C-alpha atoms as a printed R data frame, in Angstrom:
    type eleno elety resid chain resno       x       y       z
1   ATOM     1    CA   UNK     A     1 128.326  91.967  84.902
2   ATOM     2    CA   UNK     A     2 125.366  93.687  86.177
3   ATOM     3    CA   UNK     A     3 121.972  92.395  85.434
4   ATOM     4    CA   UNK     A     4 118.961  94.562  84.986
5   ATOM     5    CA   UNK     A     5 115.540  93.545  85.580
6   ATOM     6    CA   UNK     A     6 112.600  94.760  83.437
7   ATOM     7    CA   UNK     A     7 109.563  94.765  85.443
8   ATOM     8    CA   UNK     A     8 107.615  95.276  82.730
9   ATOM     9    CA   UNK     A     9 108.417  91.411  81.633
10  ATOM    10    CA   UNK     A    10 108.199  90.354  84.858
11  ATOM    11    CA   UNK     A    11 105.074  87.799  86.166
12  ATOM    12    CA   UNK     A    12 105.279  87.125  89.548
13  ATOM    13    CA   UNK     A    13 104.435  89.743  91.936
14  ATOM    14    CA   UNK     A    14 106.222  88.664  94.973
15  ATOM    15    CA   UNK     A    15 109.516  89.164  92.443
16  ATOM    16    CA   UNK     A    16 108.269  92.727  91.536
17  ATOM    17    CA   UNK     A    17 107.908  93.927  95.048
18  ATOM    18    CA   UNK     A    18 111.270  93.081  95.792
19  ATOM    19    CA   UNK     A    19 112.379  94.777  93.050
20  ATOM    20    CA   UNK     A    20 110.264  97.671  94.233
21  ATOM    21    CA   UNK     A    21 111.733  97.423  97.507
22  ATOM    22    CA   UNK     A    22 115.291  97.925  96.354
23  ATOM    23    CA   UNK     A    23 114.148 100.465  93.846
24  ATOM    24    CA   UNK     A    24 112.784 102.277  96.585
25  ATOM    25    CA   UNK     A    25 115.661 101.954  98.788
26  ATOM    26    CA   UNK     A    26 117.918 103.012  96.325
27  ATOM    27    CA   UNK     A    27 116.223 106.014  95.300
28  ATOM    28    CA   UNK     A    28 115.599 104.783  91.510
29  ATOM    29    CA   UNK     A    29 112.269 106.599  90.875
30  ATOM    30    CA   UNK     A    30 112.048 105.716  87.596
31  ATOM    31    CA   UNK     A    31 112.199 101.699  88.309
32  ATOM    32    CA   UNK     A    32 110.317 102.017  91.090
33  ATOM    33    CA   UNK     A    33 107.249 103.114  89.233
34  ATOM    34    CA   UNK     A    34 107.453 100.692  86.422
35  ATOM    35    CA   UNK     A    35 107.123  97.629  89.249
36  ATOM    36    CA   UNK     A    36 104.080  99.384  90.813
37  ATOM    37    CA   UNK     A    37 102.672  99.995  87.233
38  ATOM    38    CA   UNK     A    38 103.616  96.266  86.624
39  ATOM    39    CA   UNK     A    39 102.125  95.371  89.971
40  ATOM    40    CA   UNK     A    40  99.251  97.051  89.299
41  ATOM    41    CA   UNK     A    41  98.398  94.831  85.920
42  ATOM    42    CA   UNK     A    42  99.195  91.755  87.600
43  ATOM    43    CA   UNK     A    43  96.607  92.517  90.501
44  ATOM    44    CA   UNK     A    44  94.422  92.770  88.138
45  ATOM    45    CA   UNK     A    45  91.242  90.267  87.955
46  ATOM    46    CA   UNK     A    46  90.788  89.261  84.114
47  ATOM    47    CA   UNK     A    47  88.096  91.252  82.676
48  ATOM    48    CA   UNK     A    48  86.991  91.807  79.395
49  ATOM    49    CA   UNK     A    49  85.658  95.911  79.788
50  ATOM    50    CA   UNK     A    50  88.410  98.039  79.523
51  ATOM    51    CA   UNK     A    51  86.458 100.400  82.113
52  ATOM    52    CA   UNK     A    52  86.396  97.653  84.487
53  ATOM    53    CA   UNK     A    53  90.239  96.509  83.779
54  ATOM    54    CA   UNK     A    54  91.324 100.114  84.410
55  ATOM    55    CA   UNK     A    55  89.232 100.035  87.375
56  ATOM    56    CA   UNK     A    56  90.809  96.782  89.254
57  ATOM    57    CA   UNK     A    57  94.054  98.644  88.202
58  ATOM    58    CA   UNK     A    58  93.435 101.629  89.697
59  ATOM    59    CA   UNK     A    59  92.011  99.751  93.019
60  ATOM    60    CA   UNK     A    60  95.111  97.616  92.983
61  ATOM    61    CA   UNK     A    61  97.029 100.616  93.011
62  ATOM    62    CA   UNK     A    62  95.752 102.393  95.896
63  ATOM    63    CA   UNK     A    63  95.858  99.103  97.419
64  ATOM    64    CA   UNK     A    64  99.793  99.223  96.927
65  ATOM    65    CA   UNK     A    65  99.204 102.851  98.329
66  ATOM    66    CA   UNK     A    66  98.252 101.183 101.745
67  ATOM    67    CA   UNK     A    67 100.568  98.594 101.245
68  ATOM    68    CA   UNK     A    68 103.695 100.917 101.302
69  ATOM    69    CA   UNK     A    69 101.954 103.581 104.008
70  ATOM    70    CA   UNK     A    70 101.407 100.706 106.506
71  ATOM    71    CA   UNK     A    71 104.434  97.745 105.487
72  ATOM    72    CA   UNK     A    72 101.546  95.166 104.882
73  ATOM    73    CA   UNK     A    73  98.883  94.041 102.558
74  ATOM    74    CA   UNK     A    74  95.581  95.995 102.640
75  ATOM    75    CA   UNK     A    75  93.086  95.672 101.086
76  ATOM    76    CA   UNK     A    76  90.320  98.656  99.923
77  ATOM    77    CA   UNK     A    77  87.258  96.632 101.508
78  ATOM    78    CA   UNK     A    78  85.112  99.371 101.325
79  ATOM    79    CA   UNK     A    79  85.481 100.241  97.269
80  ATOM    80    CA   UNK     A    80  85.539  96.524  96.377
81  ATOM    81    CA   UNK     A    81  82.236  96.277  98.199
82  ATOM    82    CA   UNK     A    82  80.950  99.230  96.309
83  ATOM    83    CA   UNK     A    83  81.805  98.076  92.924
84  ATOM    84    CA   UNK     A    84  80.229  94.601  93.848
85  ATOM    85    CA   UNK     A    85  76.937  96.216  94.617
86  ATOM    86    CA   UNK     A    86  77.060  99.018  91.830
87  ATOM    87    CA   UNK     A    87  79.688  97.695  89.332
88  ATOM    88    CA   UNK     A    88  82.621  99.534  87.561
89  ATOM    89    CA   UNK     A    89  80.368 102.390  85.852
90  ATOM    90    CA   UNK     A    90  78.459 103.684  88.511
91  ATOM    91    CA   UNK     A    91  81.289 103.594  90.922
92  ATOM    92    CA   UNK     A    92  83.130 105.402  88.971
93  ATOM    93    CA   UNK     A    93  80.307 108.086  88.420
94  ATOM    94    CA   UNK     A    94  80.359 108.294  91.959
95  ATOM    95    CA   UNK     A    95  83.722 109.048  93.062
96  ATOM    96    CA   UNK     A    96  83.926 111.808  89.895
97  ATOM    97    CA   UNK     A    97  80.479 113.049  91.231
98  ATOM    98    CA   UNK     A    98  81.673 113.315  94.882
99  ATOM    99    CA   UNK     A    99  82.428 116.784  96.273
100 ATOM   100    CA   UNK     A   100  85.630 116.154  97.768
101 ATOM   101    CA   UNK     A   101  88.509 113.619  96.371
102 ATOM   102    CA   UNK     A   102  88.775 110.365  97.950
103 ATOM   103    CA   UNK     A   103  91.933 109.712 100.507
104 ATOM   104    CA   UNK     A   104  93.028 107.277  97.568
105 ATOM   105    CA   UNK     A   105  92.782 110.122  95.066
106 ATOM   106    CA   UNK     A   106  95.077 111.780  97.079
107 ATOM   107    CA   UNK     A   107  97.332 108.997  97.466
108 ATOM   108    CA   UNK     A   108  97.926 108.140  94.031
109 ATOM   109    CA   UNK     A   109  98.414 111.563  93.024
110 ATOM   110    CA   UNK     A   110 101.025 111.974  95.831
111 ATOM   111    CA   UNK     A   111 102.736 109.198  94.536
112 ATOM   112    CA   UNK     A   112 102.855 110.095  90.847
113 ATOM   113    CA   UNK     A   113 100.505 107.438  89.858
114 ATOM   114    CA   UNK     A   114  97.229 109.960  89.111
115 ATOM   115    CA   UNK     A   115  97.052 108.205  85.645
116 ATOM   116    CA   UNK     A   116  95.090 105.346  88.301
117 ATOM   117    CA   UNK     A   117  92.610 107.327  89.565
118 ATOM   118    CA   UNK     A   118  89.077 106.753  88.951
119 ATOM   119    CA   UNK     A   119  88.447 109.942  87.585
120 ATOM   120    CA   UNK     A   120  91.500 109.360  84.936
121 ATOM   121    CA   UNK     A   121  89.540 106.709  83.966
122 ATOM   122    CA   UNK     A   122  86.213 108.615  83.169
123 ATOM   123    CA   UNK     A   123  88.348 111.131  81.866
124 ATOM   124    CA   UNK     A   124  89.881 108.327  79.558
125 ATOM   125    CA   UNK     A   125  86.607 106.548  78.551
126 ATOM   126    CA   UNK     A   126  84.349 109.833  78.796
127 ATOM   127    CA   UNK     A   127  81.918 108.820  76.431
128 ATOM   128    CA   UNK     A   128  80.977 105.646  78.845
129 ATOM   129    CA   UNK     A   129  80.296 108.360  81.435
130 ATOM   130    CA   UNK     A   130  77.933 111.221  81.731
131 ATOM   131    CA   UNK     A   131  79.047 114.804  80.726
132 ATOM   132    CA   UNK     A   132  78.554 116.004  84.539
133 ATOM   133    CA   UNK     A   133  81.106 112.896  85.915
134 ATOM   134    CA   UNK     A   134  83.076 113.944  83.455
135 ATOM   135    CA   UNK     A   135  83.297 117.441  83.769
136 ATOM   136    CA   UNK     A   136  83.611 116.940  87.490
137 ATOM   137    CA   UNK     A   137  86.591 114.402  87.535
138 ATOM   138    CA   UNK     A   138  88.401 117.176  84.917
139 ATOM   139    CA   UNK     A   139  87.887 119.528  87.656
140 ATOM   140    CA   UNK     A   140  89.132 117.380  90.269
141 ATOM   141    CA   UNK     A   141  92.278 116.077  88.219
142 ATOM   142    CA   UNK     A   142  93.154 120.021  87.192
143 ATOM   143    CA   UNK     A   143  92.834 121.125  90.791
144 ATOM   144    CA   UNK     A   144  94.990 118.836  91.710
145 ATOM   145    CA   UNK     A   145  98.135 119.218  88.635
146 ATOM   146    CA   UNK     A   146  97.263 116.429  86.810
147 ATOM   147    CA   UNK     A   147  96.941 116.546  83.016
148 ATOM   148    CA   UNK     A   148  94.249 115.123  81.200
149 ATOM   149    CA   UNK     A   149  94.464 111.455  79.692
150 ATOM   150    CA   UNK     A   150  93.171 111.218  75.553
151 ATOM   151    CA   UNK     A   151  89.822 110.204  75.385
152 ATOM   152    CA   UNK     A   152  89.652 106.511  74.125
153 ATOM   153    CA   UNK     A   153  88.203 106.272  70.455
């Protein structure tokens, strides 16, 4: 009898990543990317803003990013600096208003997980965000292949 594990009822993280691991190893795509999506909720800090809770998700993803890159944890000292000293909003504003994508922009695309990038997430909540961040992190999501999320009502 073989047993198959659900990540998405999974709740302890160490359990995921070894599921991960062997998803990975086996070349299951598909279950691979449920564990990091499942990864990336459980990394998450309990907020009560959805902006902020898609936020932590999309830091703990590009923190799983580094994680797989380097073969240890890593975290994104930098950005969780910035979003203590400017908060989830205006760090958000920021990386849509930058020029050029960040390297963790990059990585999540890469990886297939573009739907936790910051600019997904002022795509997704663009009426918490001005029309220029907005218009810019469209830009920089198109350029890059990745479809637009539906604005949340």
């Amino acid at each position: 009898m073989t047993v198959v594990l659900d990540p998405k009822t999974m709740t302890d993280a160490s359990s995921v990543r070894r599921l991960l691991a062997n998803a990975v190893r086996l070349n299951e795509d598909r279950i691979a990317q449920a564990c990091r999506a499942r990864l990336y909720e459980l990394e998450t800090p309990e907020v009560s803003d959805p902006v902020e809770k898609r936020l932590w998700q999309a830091v703990a993803a590009y923190e799983q990013t580094l994680r797989e890159k380097h073969g240890r944890k890593q975290p994104a000292a930098y950005t969780r600096r910035k979003i203590a000293a400017k908060g989830a909003v205006q760090t958000l504003t920021d990386w849509a208003l930058e020029k050029n994508v960040t390297p963790g922009f990059e990585a999540l695309v890469r990886s297939g997980s573009a739907e936790f990038t910051g600019e997904y997430v002022v795509v997704e909540f663009s009426e918490r965000f001005s029309p220029e961040a907005v218009t810019a992190a469209k830009k920089k999501l198109s350029d890059h292949g990745v479809e637009f999320p539906q604005a949340v009502k």
